[in-house]
């Protein structure tokens, strides 16, 4: 100890502290980050994102090498990258939170982004915060593996003009669950009598591809009281009689109208855009759909947008209580092995500043909802009474009660959705299997999948 | 002493190198010829290593976990997928090759009408596969598809929902596959028929072998080897065919029309389990490897066979 006294140690400690304090906030300029981003449904979405990228480039002095790809192609690229380890710095795909993030957070392949989320936590909705926390099986704990920035719930676009043609008024549409969906059956009957040979009342997607079948089934499940099928600690509750009954009710509510001819037969084979196309072709009077893409896609057709199409919120449950909407929260995430993690984080931090995020989502024509309620409160655009589509979506998905998707609680549910276990069960009922047998088969598959993703009860 | 030993050793080493070279290159090129040979060879070897050996090796590595196969065999749709794959192979390969063999006889006629028809006939092969199969998917739509609208307009009947029933959907895909690929094999068999010496037919005519007899006793025996090679090749291609099922039925309804190629894709990129997807694809190897071995043996025959 002869050469080192207390003063020297203190001096040294202060020096190190000062150096690290100075080094941390400064992001080196002149870096290039690779960003893979989901292409928009229409050009305005891409233009809005490009504008945000340009703003960040100017503000940070860094550059973005941007790759925009449509959803399916991007998923393949992301999965390949995460498997091989040759990854970009920032990624976002529309259905990554449901199909990619849970499994890869589980495998420890994503960077923990708690530092970004913590900075904007006070602005985020509680569902958004919960939707970013996934279980890491390597570290045996949950962490933030994505930064929430936008979301969507299931809306119900309907053709007002077809309802009126059938001899009803919009005010005739019932407010409670079963009655609401049953209303569209006589609407179809009356339209058929008016020689609309190929118009169907209900546009349920019952296929085994894409997200729409899962979005519809799971939201209907919540409406029938089955929201506890997976608890936030990741446990599966197929033994719960309430859950079983809700699953049976949900499957029946989709399969029985199909068998009665109130759902287009081709709905068994629809891809994600097909219910949009069928709606625009007036083949269906209504269709449950995430985001307000169906309406926004025809925004330039003023007559359709303002007069003929309405966006309805979810009905009340059969007891007259409000049904929480499953909020699909979109996440930007960073893979482990990214070369510029700090610059990538800086880009995402810039994106989720309420001012930047509000402007970006608004410029993208508001198809997606902000996950920061203050954006909606501070900008009249989101609740503009003249717009017949965005305000109902905002009231339901931002201001109303929302639920976190089950795949956040356990990645096994992401696989259940990816395998379309419940679409297969609905098809089994359509093909003559009893609902009890179909549910037994589905639950057996679910239990097999969940056995591969075991999470301790307290996590 | 040391110098002598050193010289001897160097001489032995040089002789050994020469031996290795002789073993590798025989009495082939030496000096600058050898350098040129290597210069031409290296790019091909590099491309082979990079784009053939590495991807195949990586795929085998991805699919090497026994756990993936356990998971695959426990998947309730795997068995159905195997059955579909075998049905798809049996029907797809045999129907379109037999049809091609028959039609190649028709297209040997030289009048201008047949030649014009031949041009139209090979169009499906010439157009890109993916938009074609998407168009077929739409044509088969039960409510507004071209086929059912045609049935309604002509006969006043509502056609079935072609893609809503497992076997109807699978046979629709087989139909689309045959439509797409039969022209290609027809061209191959047409070339085979044209290589048969005309004298053989003239001799057969003199012996009274005309019509079906001529086909059975002259044409088919001479084309048999070509037909077998085409069958093997077509089986290998059909086993790896992804586009037809993926774009015509999408594996539906209720995952009932998947074949191994589409199941592998689903497991890799929808279920986000590339190891499982690779296991699904590699599970076709017990069928694929014998086919490739037989094909290589047939192709290795030195004598010219039509």
XYZ file of C-alpha atoms in Angstrom:
765
model
C 0.000 0.000 0.000
C 3.046 2.222 0.161
C 2.393 4.057 -3.159
C -1.375 4.421 -2.915
C -3.100 6.646 -0.403
C -6.758 7.522 0.137
C -6.514 10.748 -1.878
C -5.067 8.927 -4.891
C -7.906 6.385 -4.829
C -10.515 9.169 -4.603
C -8.882 11.086 -7.435
C -8.796 7.977 -9.582
C -12.436 7.137 -8.881
C -13.566 10.653 -9.718
C -11.579 10.544 -12.939
C -13.176 7.261 -14.038
C -16.676 8.506 -13.109
C -16.183 11.737 -15.034
C -14.833 9.900 -18.051
C -17.773 7.480 -18.187
C -20.300 10.279 -17.654
C -18.838 12.159 -20.584
C -18.561 9.083 -22.778
C -22.083 7.676 -22.366
C -24.452 10.198 -23.926
C -22.332 11.082 -26.928
C -23.142 8.890 -29.921
C -20.379 8.835 -32.488
C -21.371 10.459 -35.776
C -20.851 9.037 -39.233
C -22.170 5.561 -38.438
C -24.455 3.588 -40.704
C -27.153 1.408 -39.223
C -29.064 -1.276 -41.078
C -32.810 -1.095 -40.548
C -35.253 -3.736 -41.824
C -38.801 -2.425 -41.760
C -42.198 -3.683 -42.856
C -43.448 -2.097 -46.067
C -46.716 -0.204 -45.628
C -50.122 -1.089 -47.022
C -50.030 2.065 -49.128
C -47.305 4.553 -50.190
C -48.072 7.109 -47.455
C -46.919 4.683 -44.771
C -43.530 4.235 -46.417
C -43.190 7.955 -47.127
C -43.882 8.752 -43.466
C -41.218 6.306 -42.323
C -38.676 7.584 -44.823
C -39.299 11.122 -43.550
C -38.684 9.980 -39.975
C -35.468 8.250 -41.048
C -34.298 11.419 -42.775
C -35.037 13.499 -39.674
C -33.017 11.130 -37.490
C -30.139 11.146 -39.952
C -30.033 14.937 -39.798
C -30.367 15.054 -36.029
C -27.790 12.351 -35.283
C -25.296 12.769 -38.108
C -25.617 9.063 -38.851
C -27.041 7.200 -41.798
C -29.710 4.516 -42.197
C -29.404 1.740 -44.726
C -33.108 0.995 -45.046
C -34.664 -2.213 -46.343
C -38.446 -2.111 -46.798
C -40.081 -5.440 -47.523
C -43.634 -6.803 -47.488
C -44.599 -8.772 -44.388
C -44.144 -12.395 -45.457
C -40.836 -11.798 -47.242
C -39.550 -9.763 -44.305
C -40.474 -12.493 -41.821
C -38.483 -15.004 -43.831
C -35.526 -12.638 -43.985
C -35.636 -11.926 -40.261
C -35.946 -15.587 -39.275
C -33.080 -16.506 -41.592
C -30.952 -13.703 -40.160
C -31.652 -14.653 -36.558
C -30.867 -18.281 -37.335
C -27.605 -17.566 -39.160
C -26.483 -14.659 -36.975
C -25.992 -12.261 -39.895
C -28.316 -9.569 -38.578
C -29.129 -5.874 -39.099
C -29.226 -3.300 -36.289
C -32.957 -2.622 -36.030
C -35.929 -4.712 -37.139
C -39.676 -4.367 -37.265
C -42.255 -6.589 -38.976
C -46.030 -6.332 -38.568
C -46.478 -9.795 -37.149
C -43.071 -10.188 -35.501
C -44.553 -9.625 -32.026
C -46.781 -12.640 -32.648
C -44.447 -14.870 -34.627
C -40.830 -13.911 -34.101
C -40.161 -11.880 -30.953
C -41.590 -14.314 -28.342
C -39.608 -17.332 -29.592
C -36.375 -15.406 -30.105
C -36.589 -13.610 -26.777
C -37.032 -17.093 -25.272
C -33.834 -18.265 -26.993
C -31.915 -15.182 -25.838
C -31.332 -13.869 -29.337
C -32.600 -10.313 -28.753
C -31.046 -7.329 -27.028
C -32.713 -6.135 -23.832
C -34.025 -2.641 -24.567
C -35.192 -1.760 -21.050
C -33.162 1.459 -21.162
C -35.237 2.793 -24.076
C -38.582 1.646 -22.675
C -37.839 3.067 -19.217
C -37.288 6.544 -20.709
C -40.766 6.641 -22.284
C -42.583 4.361 -19.846
C -44.687 7.174 -18.399
C -46.092 7.892 -21.864
C -46.931 4.299 -22.776
C -50.232 2.596 -22.013
C -50.066 -0.220 -19.434
C -50.951 -2.796 -22.118
C -48.133 -1.520 -24.320
C -45.663 -1.815 -21.466
C -46.759 -5.366 -20.669
C -46.725 -6.312 -24.364
C -42.990 -5.635 -24.601
C -41.988 -8.001 -21.788
C -41.059 -11.491 -22.936
C -39.595 -14.436 -21.104
C -35.933 -15.245 -21.694
C -35.398 -18.942 -20.951
C -31.614 -18.522 -20.786
C -31.750 -15.827 -18.135
C -34.931 -17.289 -16.618
C -36.664 -13.919 -16.334
C -38.746 -11.482 -18.300
C -37.263 -8.420 -19.937
C -38.079 -5.774 -22.489
C -37.127 -7.260 -25.868
C -38.967 -4.763 -28.021
C -39.947 -1.123 -27.910
C -43.692 -0.539 -28.359
C -44.621 2.172 -30.828
C -47.996 1.421 -32.404
C -50.862 -1.006 -32.159
C -54.194 -2.248 -33.436
C -57.329 -3.934 -32.184
C -60.069 -5.791 -34.000
C -62.522 -3.386 -35.632
C -65.645 -4.279 -37.526
C -66.116 -2.473 -40.818
C -69.659 -2.838 -42.181
C -71.394 -1.756 -45.367
C -74.004 0.753 -44.204
C -75.354 0.807 -47.734
C -75.982 -2.960 -47.720
C -77.665 -2.841 -44.311
C -79.941 -0.112 -45.611
C -80.550 -2.016 -48.834
C -81.683 -4.953 -46.692
C -84.254 -2.651 -45.118
C -82.498 -1.886 -41.821
C -80.948 1.204 -40.271
C -77.590 1.378 -38.531
C -79.428 2.045 -35.303
C -80.987 -1.421 -35.655
C -77.595 -3.079 -35.147
C -77.776 -4.724 -31.679
C -75.300 -3.720 -29.009
C -74.644 -7.087 -27.329
C -72.397 -9.914 -28.524
C -74.524 -12.774 -29.853
C -77.307 -10.532 -31.092
C -74.810 -8.275 -32.838
C -73.298 -11.065 -34.944
C -76.666 -12.792 -35.490
C -78.039 -9.535 -36.935
C -76.064 -10.046 -40.150
C -77.820 -13.333 -40.966
C -81.253 -11.834 -41.788
C -79.409 -8.996 -43.550
C -77.961 -11.620 -45.895
C -81.354 -13.327 -46.318
C -82.939 -10.061 -47.370
C -80.099 -9.173 -49.741
C -80.384 -12.595 -51.370
C -84.037 -11.880 -52.023
C -82.851 -8.766 -53.834
C -80.793 -10.969 -56.183
C -77.414 -10.444 -54.495
C -76.523 -14.075 -55.135
C -72.997 -13.931 -53.746
C -73.332 -11.577 -50.790
C -72.753 -13.025 -47.326
C -73.606 -11.553 -43.940
C -70.456 -12.512 -42.018
C -66.869 -12.229 -43.225
C -65.048 -14.435 -40.716
C -61.618 -15.577 -41.883
C -61.515 -19.311 -41.122
C -58.370 -20.280 -42.966
C -55.080 -21.672 -41.713
C -52.793 -18.963 -43.048
C -51.983 -15.442 -41.906
C -53.039 -13.442 -38.863
C -56.702 -12.675 -39.478
C -58.040 -16.084 -38.359
C -56.137 -15.732 -35.066
C -57.128 -12.108 -34.556
C -60.784 -12.998 -35.034
C -60.801 -16.178 -32.953
C -58.920 -14.738 -29.993
C -60.984 -11.567 -29.778
C -64.218 -13.571 -29.968
C -62.776 -15.822 -27.262
C -62.308 -12.789 -25.008
C -65.882 -11.737 -25.821
C -67.120 -15.100 -24.584
C -65.126 -14.785 -21.364
C -62.097 -16.908 -22.310
C -59.473 -14.214 -21.790
C -57.877 -16.303 -19.047
C -56.747 -19.089 -21.384
C -53.145 -18.080 -20.622
C -52.354 -16.105 -17.481
C -49.689 -13.369 -17.395
C -47.281 -15.811 -15.702
C -47.358 -17.926 -18.870
C -49.487 -20.796 -17.567
C -52.087 -22.509 -19.754
C -55.592 -22.942 -18.325
C -57.326 -25.449 -20.544
C -58.656 -27.252 -17.465
C -60.625 -24.160 -16.409
C -64.323 -24.904 -17.232
C -64.922 -21.230 -17.992
C -62.150 -21.250 -20.591
C -63.391 -24.499 -22.133
C -66.930 -23.161 -22.420
C -65.659 -19.922 -23.978
C -63.622 -21.858 -26.554
C -66.639 -24.012 -27.458
C -68.887 -20.950 -27.719
C -66.340 -19.171 -29.885
C -65.845 -22.098 -32.241
C -69.606 -22.572 -32.543
C -70.124 -18.879 -33.201
C -67.827 -19.185 -36.230
C -68.571 -22.701 -37.498
C -72.359 -22.713 -37.197
C -72.966 -19.611 -39.384
C -70.503 -21.078 -41.877
C -72.458 -24.316 -42.029
C -75.688 -22.345 -42.384
C -74.222 -20.494 -45.367
C -73.740 -17.055 -43.786
C -69.946 -17.013 -44.301
C -68.415 -17.247 -47.803
C -67.197 -20.814 -48.419
C -63.879 -19.456 -49.693
C -63.242 -17.976 -46.223
C -61.766 -21.399 -45.419
C -58.921 -20.469 -47.765
C -58.590 -16.725 -47.351
C -55.188 -15.164 -46.961
C -54.869 -11.945 -44.946
C -55.816 -9.550 -47.782
C -58.758 -11.671 -48.936
C -61.326 -10.475 -46.403
C -60.348 -6.907 -47.364
C -60.871 -7.755 -51.035
C -64.155 -9.566 -50.376
C -65.386 -6.565 -48.397
C -64.458 -4.095 -51.108
C -66.207 -6.347 -53.637
C -69.352 -6.208 -51.416
C -69.221 -9.976 -51.108
C -69.579 -9.612 -47.335
C -71.566 -7.143 -45.245
C -69.060 -7.101 -42.377
C -65.656 -8.527 -41.507
C -63.628 -8.374 -38.308
C -60.284 -6.795 -39.169
C -57.244 -5.509 -37.311
C -56.388 -1.869 -38.041
C -58.669 0.299 -40.152
C -56.898 -0.737 -43.356
C -60.166 -1.633 -45.111
C -61.476 1.916 -44.802
C -58.179 3.716 -45.275
C -57.544 1.788 -48.504
C -60.624 3.447 -50.044
C -60.071 6.862 -48.482
C -59.963 8.516 -51.895
C -63.439 7.244 -52.671
C -65.276 9.866 -50.590
C -68.693 8.292 -51.059
C -67.560 4.923 -49.762
C -65.349 6.339 -46.996
C -67.811 8.851 -45.561
C -71.240 7.507 -46.530
C -71.254 3.806 -47.286
C -68.789 2.165 -44.897
C -68.907 2.376 -41.107
C -66.312 1.151 -38.606
C -67.959 -0.355 -35.554
C -66.372 -1.076 -32.213
C -66.695 -4.473 -30.588
C -70.165 -5.043 -29.123
C -70.789 -5.411 -25.390
C -70.699 -8.933 -24.016
C -73.934 -10.889 -23.558
C -74.335 -9.407 -20.052
C -73.998 -5.875 -21.391
C -70.453 -5.281 -20.127
C -67.667 -3.777 -22.187
C -65.324 -6.351 -23.710
C -61.626 -5.502 -23.486
C -59.964 -5.404 -26.872
C -56.837 -7.475 -27.506
C -54.240 -4.859 -28.372
C -51.655 -6.111 -30.837
C -48.647 -3.967 -29.953
C -46.008 -3.483 -32.635
C -42.389 -3.553 -31.524
C -39.047 -2.373 -32.864
C -36.323 -4.754 -31.743
C -32.577 -5.268 -31.905
C -30.986 -8.655 -32.488
C -27.926 -9.809 -30.573
C -24.931 -9.624 -32.879
C -26.012 -6.269 -34.334
C -22.934 -4.217 -35.181
C -24.250 -0.810 -34.087
C -26.415 -1.480 -31.072
C -26.006 1.987 -29.546
C -26.865 3.775 -32.797
C -29.784 1.391 -33.304
C -31.048 2.211 -29.829
C -30.646 5.899 -30.546
C -32.782 5.509 -33.679
C -35.546 3.698 -31.790
C -35.380 6.265 -28.970
C -35.887 8.981 -31.552
C -38.860 7.097 -33.056
C -40.657 6.771 -29.726
C -40.405 10.396 -28.693
C -44.139 11.263 -28.471
C -43.679 14.234 -30.820
C -41.935 12.173 -33.503
C -44.159 9.133 -33.105
C -47.382 11.141 -33.306
C -46.229 12.895 -36.426
C -45.059 9.625 -38.059
C -48.308 7.758 -37.390
C -50.398 10.688 -38.505
C -48.432 11.110 -41.748
C -48.992 7.393 -42.328
C -52.724 8.229 -42.426
C -53.493 6.813 -38.998
C -54.004 3.181 -39.951
C -52.142 2.199 -36.774
C -52.990 3.475 -33.307
C -50.482 5.253 -31.073
C -49.649 3.299 -27.928
C -49.162 6.582 -26.080
C -52.521 7.997 -25.005
C -51.071 11.518 -24.730
C -50.623 11.582 -28.517
C -54.370 11.108 -28.932
C -55.194 13.671 -26.239
C -52.850 16.302 -27.691
C -53.770 16.010 -31.363
C -57.394 16.490 -32.511
C -56.618 14.487 -35.665
C -57.160 11.174 -33.840
C -60.680 11.912 -32.640
C -61.820 14.140 -35.486
C -65.621 13.783 -35.454
C -65.787 14.195 -39.222
C -63.890 10.942 -39.722
C -66.199 7.912 -39.436
C -63.419 5.324 -39.002
C -60.444 6.497 -36.945
C -62.248 7.771 -33.821
C -64.060 4.458 -33.132
C -60.757 2.609 -33.537
C -59.016 5.074 -31.190
C -61.794 4.934 -28.594
C -61.532 1.156 -28.560
C -57.769 0.601 -28.853
C -56.298 3.632 -27.055
C -58.923 5.014 -24.715
C -60.921 1.852 -23.976
C -59.960 -1.194 -21.901
C -57.385 -3.378 -23.647
C -55.789 -6.750 -23.039
C -52.300 -8.054 -23.753
C -52.031 -10.837 -26.326
C -51.466 -14.318 -24.930
C -48.265 -14.913 -26.927
C -46.573 -12.263 -24.794
C -47.163 -14.380 -21.702
C -45.799 -17.566 -23.276
C -44.212 -18.134 -26.723
C -46.093 -21.439 -26.874
C -49.197 -19.453 -27.743
C -47.330 -17.904 -30.678
C -46.859 -21.451 -31.968
C -50.522 -22.276 -31.265
C -51.451 -19.288 -33.416
C -48.852 -20.113 -36.088
C -50.194 -23.668 -36.332
C -53.744 -22.241 -36.443
C -54.862 -24.801 -33.900
C -58.269 -23.158 -33.470
C -58.902 -22.665 -37.196
C -58.339 -26.404 -37.577
C -60.794 -26.990 -34.695
C -63.404 -24.781 -36.403
C -62.877 -26.739 -39.635
C -63.256 -29.990 -37.684
C -66.662 -28.819 -36.449
C -67.625 -27.743 -39.960
C -66.668 -31.233 -41.142
C -68.930 -32.872 -38.579
C -66.828 -33.351 -35.455
C -68.618 -32.479 -32.211
C -67.424 -29.245 -30.565
C -66.303 -31.205 -27.502
C -64.144 -33.527 -29.585
C -62.720 -30.632 -31.588
C -61.811 -28.792 -28.388
C -60.268 -31.918 -26.856
C -58.108 -32.298 -29.954
C -57.121 -28.613 -29.930
C -56.352 -28.611 -26.201
C -54.271 -31.756 -26.561
C -52.143 -30.044 -29.215
C -51.888 -26.892 -27.100
C -50.729 -28.851 -24.085
C -48.086 -30.597 -26.196
C -46.801 -27.239 -27.416
C -46.874 -25.633 -23.969
C -44.907 -28.563 -22.543
C -41.953 -27.320 -24.616
C -42.153 -23.819 -23.136
C -42.333 -24.238 -19.385
C -42.166 -21.044 -17.367
C -41.943 -21.013 -13.545
C -45.239 -19.841 -12.010
C -43.940 -16.578 -10.581
C -42.349 -15.336 -13.858
C 27.322 -37.142 -44.523
C 24.732 -34.676 -43.479
C 24.725 -33.086 -46.936
C 24.220 -36.467 -48.570
C 21.354 -37.303 -46.255
C 19.813 -33.888 -46.953
C 20.017 -34.332 -50.716
C 18.497 -37.767 -50.525
C 15.651 -36.508 -48.366
C 14.910 -33.599 -50.711
C 14.961 -35.980 -53.647
C 12.506 -38.277 -51.901
C 10.218 -35.361 -51.100
C 10.265 -34.175 -54.713
C 9.523 -37.708 -55.886
C 6.683 -37.950 -53.401
C 5.221 -34.625 -54.626
C 5.477 -35.856 -58.191
C 3.655 -39.011 -57.132
C 0.873 -37.038 -55.514
C 0.592 -34.836 -58.583
C 0.476 -37.894 -60.822
C -2.185 -39.406 -58.642
C -4.214 -36.203 -58.724
C -3.737 -35.207 -62.336
C -2.478 -38.433 -63.930
C -0.194 -37.621 -66.820
C -2.184 -34.437 -67.394
C -1.045 -30.834 -67.643
C 2.178 -29.583 -66.157
C 3.825 -26.200 -65.690
C 1.877 -23.315 -67.178
C -0.788 -25.709 -68.502
C -1.430 -26.807 -64.964
C -1.669 -23.188 -63.795
C -4.174 -22.414 -66.516
C -6.159 -25.504 -65.638
C -6.234 -24.427 -62.003
C -7.194 -20.877 -62.975
C -10.222 -22.231 -64.810
C -11.042 -24.795 -62.175
C -10.819 -22.657 -59.047
C -13.844 -20.400 -59.768
C -16.040 -23.445 -60.371
C -14.829 -25.148 -57.239
C -15.367 -21.927 -55.269
C -18.901 -21.544 -56.635
C -19.598 -25.203 -55.888
C -18.325 -24.865 -52.334
C -20.155 -21.609 -51.719
C -23.487 -22.262 -53.356
C -23.831 -26.047 -53.225
C -21.728 -27.623 -50.541
C -22.136 -24.899 -47.907
C -25.953 -24.558 -48.185
C -26.422 -28.335 -48.241
C -24.057 -28.743 -45.312
C -25.793 -25.952 -43.413
C -29.195 -27.506 -44.113
C -27.987 -30.868 -42.851
C -26.565 -29.190 -39.767
C -29.871 -27.374 -39.125
C -31.793 -30.612 -39.452
C -29.479 -32.850 -37.443
C -31.219 -32.639 -34.044
C -33.109 -35.858 -33.196
C -35.450 -33.655 -31.130
C -36.633 -31.935 -34.342
C -37.695 -35.295 -35.785
C -39.481 -36.251 -32.567
C -41.342 -32.948 -32.753
C -42.071 -33.476 -36.440
C -43.504 -36.957 -35.984
C -45.689 -35.650 -33.151
C -47.169 -32.970 -35.381
C -50.717 -34.146 -36.138
C -50.499 -33.038 -39.762
C -47.216 -34.773 -40.590
C -48.732 -38.166 -41.461
C -51.376 -36.499 -43.604
C -48.581 -34.562 -45.315
C -46.691 -37.777 -46.131
C -49.837 -39.286 -47.662
C -50.440 -36.102 -49.665
C -46.841 -36.099 -50.894
C -47.077 -39.693 -52.100
C -50.449 -39.102 -53.808
C -49.127 -35.900 -55.365
C -46.062 -37.739 -56.650
C -47.943 -40.782 -57.939
C -50.591 -38.791 -59.781
C -48.580 -35.727 -60.714
C -45.618 -37.585 -62.180
C -47.398 -40.447 -63.923
C -50.312 -38.527 -65.360
C -48.281 -35.743 -66.829
C -45.561 -37.985 -68.206
C -48.018 -40.433 -69.754
C -50.032 -37.536 -71.183
C -46.843 -35.986 -72.538
C -45.821 -39.267 -74.152
C -49.187 -39.572 -75.882
C -49.341 -35.952 -76.971
C -45.794 -36.038 -78.301
C -47.084 -38.516 -80.892
C -49.773 -36.092 -81.937
C -47.316 -33.231 -82.197
C -45.022 -35.180 -84.564
C -47.497 -34.307 -87.305
C -46.103 -31.600 -89.489
C -49.134 -29.718 -90.774
C -49.402 -26.035 -89.857
C -52.509 -26.428 -87.713
C -50.742 -28.866 -85.388
C -47.672 -26.662 -85.293
C -49.806 -23.643 -84.374
C -51.565 -25.665 -81.692
C -48.171 -26.734 -80.358
C -47.217 -23.105 -79.881
C -50.330 -22.516 -77.796
C -49.824 -25.800 -75.954
C -46.363 -24.914 -74.656
C -47.480 -21.510 -73.346
C -48.206 -22.739 -69.764
C -44.611 -23.898 -69.523
C -43.334 -20.569 -70.827
C -45.265 -18.294 -68.445
C -43.955 -17.607 -64.912
C -45.163 -20.165 -62.377
C -46.171 -18.028 -59.398
C -48.644 -15.624 -61.089
C -50.061 -18.617 -62.938
C -50.781 -20.549 -59.756
C -52.214 -17.463 -58.044
C -54.527 -17.038 -61.051
C -55.575 -20.689 -60.768
C -56.284 -20.159 -57.053
C -58.624 -17.317 -57.989
C -60.194 -19.283 -60.831
C -61.088 -22.013 -58.346
C -62.758 -19.636 -55.891
C -66.173 -21.082 -55.101
C -68.156 -17.832 -55.180
C -66.685 -15.626 -57.864
C -64.048 -17.810 -59.542
C -63.965 -18.144 -63.321
C -64.661 -21.886 -63.296
C -67.848 -21.758 -61.244
C -69.095 -18.684 -63.075
C -68.567 -20.559 -66.323
C -70.495 -23.555 -64.979
C -73.303 -21.248 -63.899
C -73.373 -19.325 -67.169
C -73.298 -22.419 -69.388
C -75.166 -25.056 -67.370
C -76.941 -22.968 -64.725
C -75.340 -24.951 -61.896
C -73.385 -23.832 -58.844
C -70.004 -25.529 -58.922
C -68.351 -26.896 -55.773
C -65.979 -24.978 -53.538
C -62.946 -26.521 -55.185
C -60.506 -25.602 -52.462
C -62.700 -26.472 -49.468
C -62.334 -30.246 -49.549
C -59.050 -32.036 -49.041
C -59.059 -34.356 -52.040
C -60.734 -31.923 -54.396
C -58.172 -29.266 -53.427
C -55.266 -31.706 -53.764
C -56.478 -32.952 -57.148
C -56.935 -29.343 -58.252
C -53.276 -28.776 -57.413
C -52.286 -31.920 -59.287
C -54.286 -30.620 -62.265
C -52.505 -27.274 -62.105
C -49.132 -29.026 -61.873
C -49.878 -31.227 -64.872
C -51.120 -28.254 -66.883
C -47.941 -26.348 -66.086
C -45.342 -29.056 -66.688
C -46.791 -31.423 -69.289
C -45.696 -29.203 -72.197
C -42.065 -29.410 -71.082
C -42.038 -33.209 -71.036
C -43.950 -33.284 -74.315
C -41.084 -31.376 -75.903
C -38.593 -33.880 -74.448
C -40.544 -36.876 -75.763
C -41.066 -35.157 -79.088
C -37.289 -34.810 -79.390
C -36.964 -38.488 -78.432
C -39.463 -39.558 -81.090
C -37.703 -37.475 -83.725
C -34.459 -39.311 -82.960
C -35.990 -42.681 -83.862
C -34.743 -43.636 -87.370
C -37.532 -43.508 -89.932
C -36.312 -46.805 -91.427
C -37.490 -48.650 -88.313
C -41.036 -47.422 -88.870
C -40.857 -48.331 -92.554
C -39.703 -51.862 -91.639
C -42.455 -52.130 -89.025
C -44.994 -51.014 -91.635
C -43.874 -53.803 -93.933
C -44.311 -56.291 -91.069
C -47.847 -55.010 -90.524
C -47.135 -53.098 -87.304
C -49.291 -50.008 -87.628
C -51.261 -47.826 -85.203
C -51.172 -49.051 -81.621
C -48.963 -52.031 -82.559
C -46.359 -49.673 -83.948
C -46.425 -47.703 -80.688
C -46.243 -50.827 -78.501
C -43.567 -52.688 -80.460
C -41.424 -49.908 -81.895
C -41.890 -46.485 -80.354
C -42.314 -47.341 -76.684
C -39.412 -49.848 -76.460
C -37.121 -47.264 -78.018
C -38.354 -44.490 -75.723
C -38.485 -46.674 -72.600
C -35.101 -45.627 -71.296
C -35.818 -41.959 -71.888
C -39.209 -42.390 -70.209
C -37.600 -43.966 -67.157
C -35.010 -41.199 -66.836
C -37.736 -38.573 -67.240
C -39.836 -40.308 -64.581
C -36.958 -40.295 -62.134
C -36.119 -36.682 -62.863
C -39.740 -35.595 -62.658
C -40.201 -37.453 -59.360
C -37.232 -35.597 -57.874
C -38.542 -32.246 -59.114
C -42.113 -32.946 -58.015
C -40.927 -33.961 -54.569
C -39.329 -30.541 -54.230
C -42.222 -28.666 -55.804
C -43.352 -25.873 -53.516
C -45.084 -23.334 -55.739
C -48.083 -25.362 -56.856
C -49.471 -26.316 -53.455
C -48.411 -23.090 -51.769
C -50.122 -20.818 -54.274
C -53.080 -22.984 -55.323
C -54.328 -24.320 -51.966
C -51.972 -22.664 -49.461
C -51.944 -26.017 -47.663
C -55.643 -25.599 -46.875
C -58.345 -26.328 -46.065
C -57.353 -26.786 -42.429
C -53.741 -27.723 -43.291
C -54.986 -30.844 -45.090
C -53.152 -30.460 -48.433
C -49.600 -29.744 -47.317
C -46.772 -31.648 -48.975
C -43.316 -31.951 -47.429
C -41.953 -28.898 -49.258
C -44.755 -26.601 -48.037
C -44.781 -28.092 -44.547
C -41.061 -27.435 -44.289
C -41.629 -23.821 -45.280
C -44.494 -23.423 -42.812
C -42.466 -24.884 -39.956
C -39.416 -22.769 -40.774
C -41.010 -19.396 -41.467
C -44.507 -19.382 -39.960
C -43.869 -21.445 -36.845
C -40.406 -19.811 -36.706
C -38.584 -23.091 -36.252
C -36.051 -23.491 -39.092
C -34.687 -26.696 -37.537
C -38.140 -28.278 -37.659
C -38.691 -27.028 -41.209
C -35.403 -28.535 -42.300
C -36.286 -31.811 -40.582
C -39.547 -31.900 -42.577
C -37.669 -31.421 -45.830
C -34.908 -33.867 -44.906
C -37.477 -36.517 -44.015
C -37.922 -36.908 -47.788
C -34.307 -38.096 -48.112
C -35.084 -41.841 -47.751
C -37.124 -41.492 -50.930
C -34.924 -38.933 -52.627
C -31.513 -40.587 -52.249
C -32.436 -43.911 -53.960
C -34.035 -41.922 -56.782
C -30.887 -39.872 -57.298
C -28.684 -42.996 -57.163
C -30.818 -44.793 -59.774
C -30.865 -41.677 -61.922
C -27.091 -41.294 -61.766
C -26.635 -44.956 -62.725
C -28.984 -44.593 -65.671
C -27.230 -41.427 -66.826
C -23.786 -43.002 -66.399
C -24.447 -45.619 -69.088
C -22.031 -45.024 -71.900
C -23.978 -46.529 -74.762
C -26.317 -44.218 -76.628
C -29.890 -44.928 -75.756
C -32.917 -43.010 -76.891
